[in-house]
Amino acid sequence: MKENIMIIGASGQIGSELTLKLREMYGAGHVYATDLKEPARDVLESGPFELLDVMDDKRLIHFAIRHHITQIYHLAAVLSGNAEKLPMQAWHINMNSLLNVLDLAKEVEEIKKVFWPSSIAVFGPTTPKKNTPQLTIMEPNTVYGISKLAGERWIEYFHKRYHVDTRSIRYPGLISYKTEPGGGTTDYAVEIFYQAIKHGRYECFLDKKTTLPMLYMSDAINATVKLMETEASSLSLHTGYNIGGLSFNPDELANEIRKYLPGFRITYKPDFRQDIATTWPESIDDRIARKDWGYNPKYNLSSMTELMLREIRKKLNN
Ligand code: NAD
Ligand code: AKB
């Protein structure tokens, strides 16, 4: 059967790379990118794109039926930093957009699979911080984290009750050079590269010893498509899978950058995002993802840093 894939939130940090990967795999004409805002040129020019608000449930259903959509990747959300500025609005968008998509998948028989990303934000201050297990204490105290934990419960509910094939990953902070991140707590680990190249210095909004789980974008994209391609019978979970990868703090990242830019200087001025980061894990136990669907990230701190500096330099020179 030919798949027709809809991506919601295709203009964001993940969507701008995932769309291209899926177009390579399934054929450009079968991957429909949608967002509230226009995407980067390569997404716009390589296949179908439509401006669409995921909160508009009527247009959503028309779109899915018109294009015979079989899989949805729902990426639209308000991220942790921005969510703390407007908690009620963030809750409304994060929850109701997901419920719109789940209800659509339940009603439209052609839709076979839904991917919705969760986050390490589902964990909270009472969660064990090191090598955080898949199943553990989860008492998030940020609006973003609460919405992700509630979302995980909803996708599992729709799987169990209505047999919607829901799939999800608890992404760590994602590091990429193509599209800048959209208002999260882990954004410093991207900003630092731009500031290091442009100005040789960076003022970090997290404290120097705040260790967080991170992942290079191509590892996240490969994990996502691998999970979606896996036979349902191999999956023991239809809610967020833990995935780890890198784990470092701003001081360690700055030291790595100094290997290429010896004069780089970092100063620290923690803001409200420090209070969020303090509640998140330092590292993640991802044995279940490795066993169920072969999760196997490639990048380490050194290869990621080298690549980010090289690619951002190229991008800024163009
Ligand atoms: P992003 O903010 O870069 O992109 C989100 C996109 O959604 C934006 O292009 C935005 O215009 C779009 N959007 C917002 N409201 C919309 C609406 N009503 N209708 C249609 N589109 C709308 O976010 P991202 O970093 O690409 O993250 C995508 C998903 O992955 C989110 O659910 C996020 O919580 C999750 N996630 C991201 C990270 C990360 O580090 N990037 C980590 C963990 C989880
Ligand atoms: C954020 O910082 O909000 C995201 C995430 C880890 O969910 N990058």
PDB file of C-alpha atoms in Angstrom, residues 19-247:
ATOM      1  CA  THR A  19      10.025  16.197   6.097  1.00  0.00           C
ATOM      2  CA  LEU A  20      13.030  15.880   3.783  1.00  0.00           C
ATOM      3  CA  LYS A  21      13.943  12.456   5.169  1.00  0.00           C
ATOM      4  CA  LEU A  22      10.383  11.151   4.714  1.00  0.00           C
ATOM      5  CA  ARG A  23      10.223  12.558   1.176  1.00  0.00           C
ATOM      6  CA  GLU A  24      13.414  10.660   0.354  1.00  0.00           C
ATOM      7  CA  MET A  25      11.873   7.467   1.733  1.00  0.00           C
ATOM      8  CA  TYR A  26       8.284   7.647   0.484  1.00  0.00           C
ATOM      9  CA  GLY A  27       8.499   9.960  -2.544  1.00  0.00           C
ATOM     10  CA  ALA A  28       8.095  13.742  -2.396  1.00  0.00           C
ATOM     11  CA  GLY A  29       4.495  13.749  -3.620  1.00  0.00           C
ATOM     12  CA  HIS A  30       3.391  11.505  -0.766  1.00  0.00           C
ATOM     13  CA  VAL A  31       4.656  13.641   2.103  1.00  0.00           C
ATOM     14  CA  TYR A  32       2.402  16.624   2.891  1.00  0.00           C
ATOM     15  CA  ALA A  33       4.039  19.304   5.020  1.00  0.00           C
ATOM     16  CA  THR A  34       1.736  21.629   6.987  1.00  0.00           C
ATOM     17  CA  ASP A  35       2.326  24.411   9.503  1.00  0.00           C
ATOM     18  CA  LEU A  36       1.038  27.811  10.621  1.00  0.00           C
ATOM     19  CA  LYS A  37       4.075  29.408   8.982  1.00  0.00           C
ATOM     20  CA  GLU A  38       5.992  28.879   5.752  1.00  0.00           C
ATOM     21  CA  PRO A  39       8.856  26.388   5.934  1.00  0.00           C
ATOM     22  CA  ALA A  40      12.430  26.694   4.685  1.00  0.00           C
ATOM     23  CA  ARG A  41      12.862  26.825   0.925  1.00  0.00           C
ATOM     24  CA  ASP A  42      13.931  23.185   0.498  1.00  0.00           C
ATOM     25  CA  VAL A  43      10.763  21.937   2.228  1.00  0.00           C
ATOM     26  CA  LEU A  44       8.593  24.354   0.263  1.00  0.00           C
ATOM     27  CA  GLU A  45      10.126  23.450  -3.086  1.00  0.00           C
ATOM     28  CA  SER A  46      10.576  19.697  -2.677  1.00  0.00           C
ATOM     29  CA  GLY A  47       6.940  18.660  -2.211  1.00  0.00           C
ATOM     30  CA  PRO A  48       3.447  19.702  -1.139  1.00  0.00           C
ATOM     31  CA  PHE A  49       3.052  22.306   1.610  1.00  0.00           C
ATOM     32  CA  GLU A  50      -0.122  23.885   2.987  1.00  0.00           C
ATOM     33  CA  LEU A  51      -0.698  26.481   5.698  1.00  0.00           C
ATOM     34  CA  LEU A  52      -2.903  24.715   8.232  1.00  0.00           C
ATOM     35  CA  ASP A  53      -3.780  25.278  11.884  1.00  0.00           C
ATOM     36  CA  VAL A  54      -3.952  21.950  13.748  1.00  0.00           C
ATOM     37  CA  MET A  55      -6.481  23.539  16.127  1.00  0.00           C
ATOM     38  CA  ASP A  56      -8.946  23.750  13.226  1.00  0.00           C
ATOM     39  CA  ASP A  57     -10.408  20.252  13.470  1.00  0.00           C
ATOM     40  CA  LYS A  58     -12.713  20.679  10.444  1.00  0.00           C
ATOM     41  CA  ARG A  59      -9.931  21.651   8.065  1.00  0.00           C
ATOM     42  CA  LEU A  60      -7.791  18.905   9.524  1.00  0.00           C
ATOM     43  CA  ILE A  61     -10.306  16.203   8.689  1.00  0.00           C
ATOM     44  CA  HIS A  62     -10.912  17.603   5.186  1.00  0.00           C
ATOM     45  CA  PHE A  63      -7.191  17.667   4.559  1.00  0.00           C
ATOM     46  CA  ALA A  64      -6.710  14.064   5.720  1.00  0.00           C
ATOM     47  CA  ILE A  65      -9.603  12.742   3.643  1.00  0.00           C
ATOM     48  CA  ARG A  66      -8.713  14.760   0.508  1.00  0.00           C
ATOM     49  CA  HIS A  67      -5.142  13.442   0.489  1.00  0.00           C
ATOM     50  CA  HIS A  68      -5.874   9.886   1.680  1.00  0.00           C
ATOM     51  CA  ILE A  69      -3.520  10.341   4.621  1.00  0.00           C
ATOM     52  CA  THR A  70      -2.283   7.065   6.149  1.00  0.00           C
ATOM     53  CA  GLN A  71       0.270   8.354   8.697  1.00  0.00           C
ATOM     54  CA  ILE A  72       0.449  11.553  10.748  1.00  0.00           C
ATOM     55  CA  TYR A  73       3.490  13.079  12.433  1.00  0.00           C
ATOM     56  CA  HIS A  74       2.130  15.690  14.834  1.00  0.00           C
ATOM     57  CA  LEU A  75       5.027  17.977  15.809  1.00  0.00           C
ATOM     58  CA  ALA A  76       3.264  21.269  16.630  1.00  0.00           C
ATOM     59  CA  ALA A  77       3.653  22.320  20.269  1.00  0.00           C
ATOM     60  CA  VAL A  78       4.696  25.133  22.586  1.00  0.00           C
ATOM     61  CA  LEU A  79       8.091  24.199  24.062  1.00  0.00           C
ATOM     62  CA  SER A  80       9.167  24.396  27.706  1.00  0.00           C
ATOM     63  CA  GLY A  81      10.541  27.961  27.942  1.00  0.00           C
ATOM     64  CA  ASN A  82       7.742  29.575  25.958  1.00  0.00           C
ATOM     65  CA  ALA A  83       5.120  27.487  27.771  1.00  0.00           C
ATOM     66  CA  GLU A  84       6.115  28.966  31.146  1.00  0.00           C
ATOM     67  CA  LYS A  85       5.408  32.467  29.761  1.00  0.00           C
ATOM     68  CA  LEU A  86       1.801  31.618  28.798  1.00  0.00           C
ATOM     69  CA  PRO A  87       0.895  28.436  30.684  1.00  0.00           C
ATOM     70  CA  MET A  88      -2.830  28.284  29.898  1.00  0.00           C
ATOM     71  CA  GLN A  89      -2.318  28.981  26.205  1.00  0.00           C
ATOM     72  CA  ALA A  90       0.446  26.360  26.035  1.00  0.00           C
ATOM     73  CA  TRP A  91      -1.744  23.777  27.768  1.00  0.00           C
ATOM     74  CA  HIS A  92      -4.619  24.553  25.378  1.00  0.00           C
ATOM     75  CA  ILE A  93      -2.453  24.208  22.254  1.00  0.00           C
ATOM     76  CA  ASN A  94      -0.456  21.165  23.371  1.00  0.00           C
ATOM     77  CA  MET A  95      -3.429  19.166  24.613  1.00  0.00           C
ATOM     78  CA  ASN A  96      -6.176  20.119  22.174  1.00  0.00           C
ATOM     79  CA  SER A  97      -3.982  19.753  19.115  1.00  0.00           C
ATOM     80  CA  LEU A  98      -3.122  16.208  20.207  1.00  0.00           C
ATOM     81  CA  LEU A  99      -6.753  15.351  20.955  1.00  0.00           C
ATOM     82  CA  ASN A 100      -7.745  16.706  17.506  1.00  0.00           C
ATOM     83  CA  VAL A 101      -5.186  14.430  15.848  1.00  0.00           C
ATOM     84  CA  LEU A 102      -6.094  11.363  17.924  1.00  0.00           C
ATOM     85  CA  ASP A 103      -9.778  11.847  17.285  1.00  0.00           C
ATOM     86  CA  LEU A 104      -9.094  12.223  13.568  1.00  0.00           C
ATOM     87  CA  ALA A 105      -7.101   8.960  13.532  1.00  0.00           C
ATOM     88  CA  LYS A 106      -9.910   7.216  15.369  1.00  0.00           C
ATOM     89  CA  GLU A 107     -12.549   8.442  12.887  1.00  0.00           C
ATOM     90  CA  VAL A 108     -10.709   8.101   9.565  1.00  0.00           C
ATOM     91  CA  GLU A 109     -10.046   4.462   8.801  1.00  0.00           C
ATOM     92  CA  GLU A 110      -7.314   5.156   6.241  1.00  0.00           C
ATOM     93  CA  ILE A 111      -5.074   6.667   8.982  1.00  0.00           C
ATOM     94  CA  LYS A 112      -3.017   3.784  10.308  1.00  0.00           C
ATOM     95  CA  LYS A 113      -0.288   5.352  12.447  1.00  0.00           C
ATOM     96  CA  VAL A 114       0.278   8.494  14.482  1.00  0.00           C
ATOM     97  CA  PHE A 115       3.675   9.750  15.693  1.00  0.00           C
ATOM     98  CA  TRP A 116       3.649  12.328  18.481  1.00  0.00           C
ATOM     99  CA  PRO A 117       6.845  13.353  20.281  1.00  0.00           C
ATOM    100  CA  SER A 118       7.106  13.321  24.018  1.00  0.00           C
ATOM    101  CA  SER A 119      10.083  14.747  25.912  1.00  0.00           C
ATOM    102  CA  ILE A 120      12.429  14.253  28.859  1.00  0.00           C
ATOM    103  CA  ALA A 121      10.196  16.989  30.351  1.00  0.00           C
ATOM    104  CA  VAL A 122       7.779  14.236  31.466  1.00  0.00           C
ATOM    105  CA  PHE A 123      10.197  13.694  34.362  1.00  0.00           C
ATOM    106  CA  GLY A 124      10.345  15.956  37.385  1.00  0.00           C
ATOM    107  CA  PRO A 125      12.271  16.827  40.544  1.00  0.00           C
ATOM    108  CA  THR A 126      11.403  13.521  42.276  1.00  0.00           C
ATOM    109  CA  THR A 127      12.601  11.357  39.336  1.00  0.00           C
ATOM    110  CA  PRO A 128      15.993   9.602  39.680  1.00  0.00           C
ATOM    111  CA  LYS A 129      18.355  11.860  37.723  1.00  0.00           C
ATOM    112  CA  LYS A 130      21.011   9.472  36.494  1.00  0.00           C
ATOM    113  CA  ASN A 131      20.235   6.782  33.946  1.00  0.00           C
ATOM    114  CA  THR A 132      16.543   7.591  34.368  1.00  0.00           C
ATOM    115  CA  PRO A 133      14.489   4.413  33.825  1.00  0.00           C
ATOM    116  CA  GLN A 134      11.626   4.063  31.344  1.00  0.00           C
ATOM    117  CA  LEU A 135       9.157   3.517  34.154  1.00  0.00           C
ATOM    118  CA  THR A 136       9.809   5.641  37.216  1.00  0.00           C
ATOM    119  CA  ILE A 137       8.407   8.464  39.355  1.00  0.00           C
ATOM    120  CA  MET A 138       6.985  11.123  37.041  1.00  0.00           C
ATOM    121  CA  GLU A 139       5.892  14.336  38.728  1.00  0.00           C
ATOM    122  CA  PRO A 140       6.741  17.113  36.230  1.00  0.00           C
ATOM    123  CA  ASN A 141       6.239  20.625  37.560  1.00  0.00           C
ATOM    124  CA  THR A 142       6.358  22.612  34.304  1.00  0.00           C
ATOM    125  CA  VAL A 143       3.294  23.188  32.129  1.00  0.00           C
ATOM    126  CA  TYR A 144       5.141  21.690  29.149  1.00  0.00           C
ATOM    127  CA  GLY A 145       6.092  18.582  31.133  1.00  0.00           C
ATOM    128  CA  ILE A 146       2.571  18.159  32.479  1.00  0.00           C
ATOM    129  CA  SER A 147       1.186  18.419  28.923  1.00  0.00           C
ATOM    130  CA  LYS A 148       3.702  15.818  27.669  1.00  0.00           C
ATOM    131  CA  LEU A 149       2.882  13.397  30.488  1.00  0.00           C
ATOM    132  CA  ALA A 150      -0.865  13.839  29.919  1.00  0.00           C
ATOM    133  CA  GLY A 151      -0.235  13.390  26.167  1.00  0.00           C
ATOM    134  CA  GLU A 152       1.574  10.113  26.808  1.00  0.00           C
ATOM    135  CA  ARG A 153      -1.421   8.866  28.786  1.00  0.00           C
ATOM    136  CA  TRP A 154      -3.811   9.943  25.997  1.00  0.00           C
ATOM    137  CA  ILE A 155      -1.906   8.238  23.184  1.00  0.00           C
ATOM    138  CA  GLU A 156      -1.772   5.008  25.157  1.00  0.00           C
ATOM    139  CA  TYR A 157      -5.491   5.334  25.882  1.00  0.00           C
ATOM    140  CA  PHE A 158      -6.335   5.749  22.194  1.00  0.00           C
ATOM    141  CA  HIS A 159      -4.184   2.745  21.359  1.00  0.00           C
ATOM    142  CA  LYS A 160      -5.825   0.525  23.941  1.00  0.00           C
ATOM    143  CA  ARG A 161      -9.392   1.751  23.586  1.00  0.00           C
ATOM    144  CA  TYR A 162      -9.649   2.538  19.835  1.00  0.00           C
ATOM    145  CA  HIS A 163      -6.685   0.587  18.392  1.00  0.00           C
ATOM    146  CA  VAL A 164      -5.020   3.692  16.960  1.00  0.00           C
ATOM    147  CA  ASP A 165      -1.367   2.718  16.321  1.00  0.00           C
ATOM    148  CA  THR A 166       0.268   5.518  18.310  1.00  0.00           C
ATOM    149  CA  ARG A 167       4.064   5.794  18.584  1.00  0.00           C
ATOM    150  CA  SER A 168       6.224   8.182  20.557  1.00  0.00           C
ATOM    151  CA  ILE A 169       9.732   9.024  21.709  1.00  0.00           C
ATOM    152  CA  ARG A 170      10.779  11.060  24.738  1.00  0.00           C
ATOM    153  CA  TYR A 171      13.283  13.217  22.863  1.00  0.00           C
ATOM    154  CA  PRO A 172      16.143  14.755  24.832  1.00  0.00           C
ATOM    155  CA  GLY A 173      17.335  18.257  23.813  1.00  0.00           C
ATOM    156  CA  LEU A 174      17.922  18.165  20.051  1.00  0.00           C
ATOM    157  CA  ILE A 175      20.963  19.816  18.498  1.00  0.00           C
ATOM    158  CA  SER A 176      20.894  20.881  14.856  1.00  0.00           C
ATOM    159  CA  TYR A 177      22.111  23.609  12.536  1.00  0.00           C
ATOM    160  CA  LYS A 178      19.374  23.768   9.910  1.00  0.00           C
ATOM    161  CA  THR A 179      16.473  25.387  11.767  1.00  0.00           C
ATOM    162  CA  GLU A 180      16.905  27.167  15.069  1.00  0.00           C
ATOM    163  CA  PRO A 181      15.074  25.730  18.089  1.00  0.00           C
ATOM    164  CA  GLY A 182      11.654  27.026  19.075  1.00  0.00           C
ATOM    165  CA  GLY A 183      11.791  28.243  22.684  1.00  0.00           C
ATOM    166  CA  GLY A 184      12.973  25.346  24.846  1.00  0.00           C
ATOM    167  CA  THR A 185      15.298  24.941  27.806  1.00  0.00           C
ATOM    168  CA  THR A 186      17.905  22.973  25.857  1.00  0.00           C
ATOM    169  CA  ASP A 187      18.178  25.718  23.179  1.00  0.00           C
ATOM    170  CA  TYR A 188      21.447  26.946  24.714  1.00  0.00           C
ATOM    171  CA  ALA A 189      23.221  23.938  23.178  1.00  0.00           C
ATOM    172  CA  VAL A 190      22.435  25.321  19.700  1.00  0.00           C
ATOM    173  CA  GLU A 191      22.744  29.077  20.418  1.00  0.00           C
ATOM    174  CA  ILE A 192      26.245  28.563  21.832  1.00  0.00           C
ATOM    175  CA  PHE A 193      27.589  27.484  18.411  1.00  0.00           C
ATOM    176  CA  TYR A 194      26.211  30.547  16.568  1.00  0.00           C
ATOM    177  CA  GLN A 195      27.539  32.924  19.240  1.00  0.00           C
ATOM    178  CA  ALA A 196      30.919  31.177  19.393  1.00  0.00           C
ATOM    179  CA  ILE A 197      31.418  31.563  15.637  1.00  0.00           C
ATOM    180  CA  LYS A 198      29.947  35.063  15.314  1.00  0.00           C
ATOM    181  CA  HIS A 199      31.287  36.715  18.489  1.00  0.00           C
ATOM    182  CA  GLY A 200      33.712  34.303  20.173  1.00  0.00           C
ATOM    183  CA  ARG A 201      31.671  34.450  23.384  1.00  0.00           C
ATOM    184  CA  TYR A 202      28.319  33.326  24.802  1.00  0.00           C
ATOM    185  CA  GLU A 203      26.249  34.217  27.858  1.00  0.00           C
ATOM    186  CA  CYS A 204      24.543  31.013  28.912  1.00  0.00           C
ATOM    187  CA  PHE A 205      21.079  31.016  30.513  1.00  0.00           C
ATOM    188  CA  LEU A 206      21.851  27.766  32.374  1.00  0.00           C
ATOM    189  CA  ASP A 207      24.413  27.245  35.096  1.00  0.00           C
ATOM    190  CA  LYS A 208      27.779  25.740  34.047  1.00  0.00           C
ATOM    191  CA  LYS A 209      27.225  22.389  35.797  1.00  0.00           C
ATOM    192  CA  THR A 210      23.659  21.710  34.560  1.00  0.00           C
ATOM    193  CA  THR A 211      23.954  18.321  32.869  1.00  0.00           C
ATOM    194  CA  LEU A 212      21.120  17.377  30.499  1.00  0.00           C
ATOM    195  CA  PRO A 213      20.464  14.568  27.989  1.00  0.00           C
ATOM    196  CA  MET A 214      20.931  15.724  24.379  1.00  0.00           C
ATOM    197  CA  LEU A 215      20.955  14.196  20.913  1.00  0.00           C
ATOM    198  CA  TYR A 216      22.188  15.241  17.499  1.00  0.00           C
ATOM    199  CA  MET A 217      19.289  15.759  15.057  1.00  0.00           C
ATOM    200  CA  SER A 218      20.159  13.061  12.511  1.00  0.00           C
ATOM    201  CA  ASP A 219      20.165  10.480  15.323  1.00  0.00           C
ATOM    202  CA  ALA A 220      16.710  11.732  16.366  1.00  0.00           C
ATOM    203  CA  ILE A 221      15.364  11.590  12.800  1.00  0.00           C
ATOM    204  CA  ASN A 222      16.766   8.091  12.229  1.00  0.00           C
ATOM    205  CA  ALA A 223      15.266   6.940  15.527  1.00  0.00           C
ATOM    206  CA  THR A 224      11.880   8.370  14.584  1.00  0.00           C
ATOM    207  CA  VAL A 225      11.643   6.672  11.196  1.00  0.00           C
ATOM    208  CA  LYS A 226      13.023   3.440  12.627  1.00  0.00           C
ATOM    209  CA  LEU A 227      10.338   3.384  15.319  1.00  0.00           C
ATOM    210  CA  MET A 228       7.632   4.143  12.739  1.00  0.00           C
ATOM    211  CA  GLU A 229       8.867   1.375  10.389  1.00  0.00           C
ATOM    212  CA  THR A 230       8.980  -1.307  13.109  1.00  0.00           C
ATOM    213  CA  GLU A 231       6.307  -4.028  13.061  1.00  0.00           C
ATOM    214  CA  ALA A 232       3.710  -3.267  15.743  1.00  0.00           C
ATOM    215  CA  SER A 233       4.159  -6.775  17.157  1.00  0.00           C
ATOM    216  CA  SER A 234       7.753  -5.903  18.213  1.00  0.00           C
ATOM    217  CA  LEU A 235       6.719  -2.874  20.246  1.00  0.00           C
ATOM    218  CA  SER A 236       6.132  -3.295  23.962  1.00  0.00           C
ATOM    219  CA  LEU A 237       5.073   0.354  24.327  1.00  0.00           C
ATOM    220  CA  HIS A 238       2.607   2.615  22.558  1.00  0.00           C
ATOM    221  CA  THR A 239       3.655   5.615  24.583  1.00  0.00           C
ATOM    222  CA  GLY A 240       6.919   7.577  24.891  1.00  0.00           C
ATOM    223  CA  TYR A 241      10.098   5.493  24.574  1.00  0.00           C
ATOM    224  CA  ASN A 242      13.141   6.710  26.535  1.00  0.00           C
ATOM    225  CA  ILE A 243      16.074   7.470  24.260  1.00  0.00           C
ATOM    226  CA  GLY A 244      19.476   8.691  25.428  1.00  0.00           C
ATOM    227  CA  GLY A 245      22.542   9.727  23.507  1.00  0.00           C
ATOM    228  CA  LEU A 246      24.711  12.559  24.729  1.00  0.00           C
ATOM    229  CA  SER A 247      24.866  13.931  28.227  1.00  0.00           C
TER     230      SER A 247
END
